[in-house]
Amino acid sequence: QVQLVESGGGLVEFGGSLRLSCTASISIVAFKAVAWYRQAPGKEREWVARITAGGSTDYSNSVNGRFTMSRNIAQNTVYLQMNNLKPEDSAVYYCHAAQGSVVHRGQGTQVTVSA
């Protein structure tokens, strides 16, 4: 069973930065894409960013220009560098990895941005 483990969340002040990691139990080249989603209390889970197998990245309008996805294939890890954080970025951040028709999901990591 494929496992995804997120880490790097925490409490940060307005305007601060965090880097989230998502480490897979298999090589990330097996995934056609890896994405970050987030879910705030009382809200639906929303897509944040994605990196494809070819290394292309896409971002939601709300984070474009502030967040950057990258990966380290040798370490089976994708990253989400989050800069200029705002209170509205507070949420549990989840890693999703698409492998064929299956989507694997991690348990999430909490990000809290204080005003």
PDB file of C-alpha atoms in Angstrom:
ATOM      1  CA  GLN A   1       0.000   0.000   0.000  1.00  0.00           C
ATOM      2  CA  VAL A   2       1.354   3.372  -0.991  1.00  0.00           C
ATOM      3  CA  GLN A   3       1.834   5.781   1.875  1.00  0.00           C
ATOM      4  CA  LEU A   4       2.217   9.530   1.762  1.00  0.00           C
ATOM      5  CA  VAL A   5       3.523  11.366   4.791  1.00  0.00           C
ATOM      6  CA  GLU A   6       3.229  15.125   5.058  1.00  0.00           C
ATOM      7  CA  SER A   7       5.365  17.197   7.378  1.00  0.00           C
ATOM      8  CA  GLY A   8       6.523  20.751   7.911  1.00  0.00           C
ATOM      9  CA  GLY A   9       3.354  22.362   9.134  1.00  0.00           C
ATOM     10  CA  GLY A  10       3.198  24.594  12.158  1.00  0.00           C
ATOM     11  CA  LEU A  11       2.369  28.019  13.509  1.00  0.00           C
ATOM     12  CA  VAL A  12       3.758  31.022  11.671  1.00  0.00           C
ATOM     13  CA  GLU A  13       3.142  34.735  11.754  1.00  0.00           C
ATOM     14  CA  PHE A  14       1.498  36.734   8.989  1.00  0.00           C
ATOM     15  CA  GLY A  15       4.009  37.174   6.175  1.00  0.00           C
ATOM     16  CA  GLY A  16       6.107  34.230   7.265  1.00  0.00           C
ATOM     17  CA  SER A  17       7.162  31.115   5.401  1.00  0.00           C
ATOM     18  CA  LEU A  18       6.899  27.365   5.753  1.00  0.00           C
ATOM     19  CA  ARG A  19       8.020  24.457   3.629  1.00  0.00           C
ATOM     20  CA  LEU A  20       5.830  21.397   3.555  1.00  0.00           C
ATOM     21  CA  SER A  21       7.112  17.989   2.544  1.00  0.00           C
ATOM     22  CA  CYS A  22       5.284  14.976   1.198  1.00  0.00           C
ATOM     23  CA  THR A  23       7.310  11.783   1.227  1.00  0.00           C
ATOM     24  CA  ALA A  24       6.057   8.703  -0.593  1.00  0.00           C
ATOM     25  CA  SER A  25       6.748   5.068   0.189  1.00  0.00           C
ATOM     26  CA  ILE A  26       7.475   4.475  -3.499  1.00  0.00           C
ATOM     27  CA  SER A  27       9.274   6.430  -6.178  1.00  0.00           C
ATOM     28  CA  ILE A  28       7.353   9.559  -7.064  1.00  0.00           C
ATOM     29  CA  VAL A  29       8.045   8.927 -10.740  1.00  0.00           C
ATOM     30  CA  ALA A  30       5.277   6.336 -10.465  1.00  0.00           C
ATOM     31  CA  PHE A  31       2.747   9.143 -10.085  1.00  0.00           C
ATOM     32  CA  LYS A  32       1.362  11.037 -13.028  1.00  0.00           C
ATOM     33  CA  ALA A  33       0.918  14.022 -10.722  1.00  0.00           C
ATOM     34  CA  VAL A  34       1.254  14.997  -7.097  1.00  0.00           C
ATOM     35  CA  ALA A  35      -0.932  17.736  -5.716  1.00  0.00           C
ATOM     36  CA  TRP A  36      -1.405  19.701  -2.552  1.00  0.00           C
ATOM     37  CA  TYR A  37      -4.889  20.361  -1.246  1.00  0.00           C
ATOM     38  CA  ARG A  38      -5.990  22.171   1.873  1.00  0.00           C
ATOM     39  CA  GLN A  39      -9.048  22.190   4.044  1.00  0.00           C
ATOM     40  CA  ALA A  40      -9.977  24.830   6.574  1.00  0.00           C
ATOM     41  CA  PRO A  41     -12.566  24.184   9.295  1.00  0.00           C
ATOM     42  CA  GLY A  42     -16.067  24.298   7.894  1.00  0.00           C
ATOM     43  CA  LYS A  43     -14.856  24.527   4.311  1.00  0.00           C
ATOM     44  CA  GLU A  44     -14.459  22.078   1.494  1.00  0.00           C
ATOM     45  CA  ARG A  45     -11.067  20.756   0.525  1.00  0.00           C
ATOM     46  CA  GLU A  46      -9.556  22.962  -2.153  1.00  0.00           C
ATOM     47  CA  TRP A  47      -6.793  22.350  -4.639  1.00  0.00           C
ATOM     48  CA  VAL A  48      -3.640  24.387  -4.061  1.00  0.00           C
ATOM     49  CA  ALA A  49      -0.911  23.247  -6.437  1.00  0.00           C
ATOM     50  CA  ARG A  50       0.224  20.378  -8.611  1.00  0.00           C
ATOM     51  CA  ILE A  51       3.392  19.016 -10.126  1.00  0.00           C
ATOM     52  CA  THR A  52       3.188  16.597 -13.021  1.00  0.00           C
ATOM     53  CA  ALA A  53       5.399  13.652 -13.825  1.00  0.00           C
ATOM     54  CA  GLY A  54       7.183  15.868 -16.310  1.00  0.00           C
ATOM     55  CA  GLY A  55       7.864  18.497 -13.667  1.00  0.00           C
ATOM     56  CA  SER A  56       5.336  21.101 -14.758  1.00  0.00           C
ATOM     57  CA  THR A  57       3.614  23.005 -11.985  1.00  0.00           C
ATOM     58  CA  ASP A  58       0.247  24.709 -11.635  1.00  0.00           C
ATOM     59  CA  TYR A  59      -1.122  26.824  -8.824  1.00  0.00           C
ATOM     60  CA  SER A  60      -4.480  28.070  -7.696  1.00  0.00           C
ATOM     61  CA  ASN A  61      -5.089  31.774  -8.086  1.00  0.00           C
ATOM     62  CA  SER A  62      -5.089  32.229  -4.329  1.00  0.00           C
ATOM     63  CA  VAL A  63      -1.488  31.043  -3.935  1.00  0.00           C
ATOM     64  CA  ASN A  64       0.068  31.793  -7.314  1.00  0.00           C
ATOM     65  CA  GLY A  65       3.192  33.866  -6.833  1.00  0.00           C
ATOM     66  CA  ARG A  66       3.522  32.953  -3.165  1.00  0.00           C
ATOM     67  CA  PHE A  67       3.742  29.143  -3.185  1.00  0.00           C
ATOM     68  CA  THR A  68       6.172  26.991  -5.130  1.00  0.00           C
ATOM     69  CA  MET A  69       6.143  23.237  -5.651  1.00  0.00           C
ATOM     70  CA  SER A  70       9.310  21.270  -6.233  1.00  0.00           C
ATOM     71  CA  ARG A  71      10.484  17.701  -5.902  1.00  0.00           C
ATOM     72  CA  ASN A  72      13.445  15.531  -5.061  1.00  0.00           C
ATOM     73  CA  ILE A  73      13.002  12.305  -6.985  1.00  0.00           C
ATOM     74  CA  ALA A  74      15.886  10.571  -5.216  1.00  0.00           C
ATOM     75  CA  GLN A  75      14.194  11.200  -1.867  1.00  0.00           C
ATOM     76  CA  ASN A  76      10.671  10.393  -3.087  1.00  0.00           C
ATOM     77  CA  THR A  77       9.601  13.795  -1.822  1.00  0.00           C
ATOM     78  CA  VAL A  78       7.688  16.762  -3.117  1.00  0.00           C
ATOM     79  CA  TYR A  79       7.742  20.129  -1.424  1.00  0.00           C
ATOM     80  CA  LEU A  80       5.483  23.108  -1.101  1.00  0.00           C
ATOM     81  CA  GLN A  81       7.363  26.288  -0.284  1.00  0.00           C
ATOM     82  CA  MET A  82       4.902  28.782   1.111  1.00  0.00           C
ATOM     83  CA  ASN A  83       5.924  32.423   1.374  1.00  0.00           C
ATOM     84  CA  ASN A  84       4.095  35.562   2.425  1.00  0.00           C
ATOM     85  CA  LEU A  85       1.597  33.493   4.361  1.00  0.00           C
ATOM     86  CA  LYS A  86      -1.765  34.957   5.276  1.00  0.00           C
ATOM     87  CA  PRO A  87      -4.298  33.938   7.927  1.00  0.00           C
ATOM     88  CA  GLU A  88      -6.566  32.650   5.166  1.00  0.00           C
ATOM     89  CA  ASP A  89      -3.873  30.098   4.307  1.00  0.00           C
ATOM     90  CA  SER A  90      -4.532  28.388   7.640  1.00  0.00           C
ATOM     91  CA  ALA A  91      -5.740  24.858   6.992  1.00  0.00           C
ATOM     92  CA  VAL A  92      -4.770  21.233   7.055  1.00  0.00           C
ATOM     93  CA  TYR A  93      -2.649  20.601   3.981  1.00  0.00           C
ATOM     94  CA  TYR A  94      -2.900  17.239   2.254  1.00  0.00           C
ATOM     95  CA  CYS A  95      -0.766  15.551  -0.344  1.00  0.00           C
ATOM     96  CA  HIS A  96      -2.542  13.637  -3.119  1.00  0.00           C
ATOM     97  CA  ALA A  97      -0.717  11.419  -5.603  1.00  0.00           C
ATOM     98  CA  ALA A  98      -2.349  10.038  -8.738  1.00  0.00           C
ATOM     99  CA  GLN A  99      -1.182   6.593  -9.795  1.00  0.00           C
ATOM    100  CA  GLY A 100      -3.197   5.332 -12.713  1.00  0.00           C
ATOM    101  CA  SER A 101      -6.839   5.529 -11.674  1.00  0.00           C
ATOM    102  CA  VAL A 102      -5.975   5.532  -7.989  1.00  0.00           C
ATOM    103  CA  VAL A 103      -5.428   8.623  -5.874  1.00  0.00           C
ATOM    104  CA  HIS A 104      -3.389   8.186  -2.736  1.00  0.00           C
ATOM    105  CA  ARG A 105      -3.829  10.670   0.101  1.00  0.00           C
ATOM    106  CA  GLY A 106      -1.805  11.539   3.140  1.00  0.00           C
ATOM    107  CA  GLN A 107      -3.015  12.322   6.629  1.00  0.00           C
ATOM    108  CA  GLY A 108      -2.291  16.022   6.400  1.00  0.00           C
ATOM    109  CA  THR A 109      -0.256  18.602   8.238  1.00  0.00           C
ATOM    110  CA  GLN A 110      -1.684  21.627  10.032  1.00  0.00           C
ATOM    111  CA  VAL A 111      -0.678  25.119   8.991  1.00  0.00           C
ATOM    112  CA  THR A 112      -1.762  28.026  11.164  1.00  0.00           C
ATOM    113  CA  VAL A 113      -0.992  31.615  10.270  1.00  0.00           C
ATOM    114  CA  SER A 114      -1.493  34.181  12.992  1.00  0.00           C
ATOM    115  CA  ALA A 115      -2.648  37.681  12.165  1.00  0.00           C
TER     116      ALA A 115
END
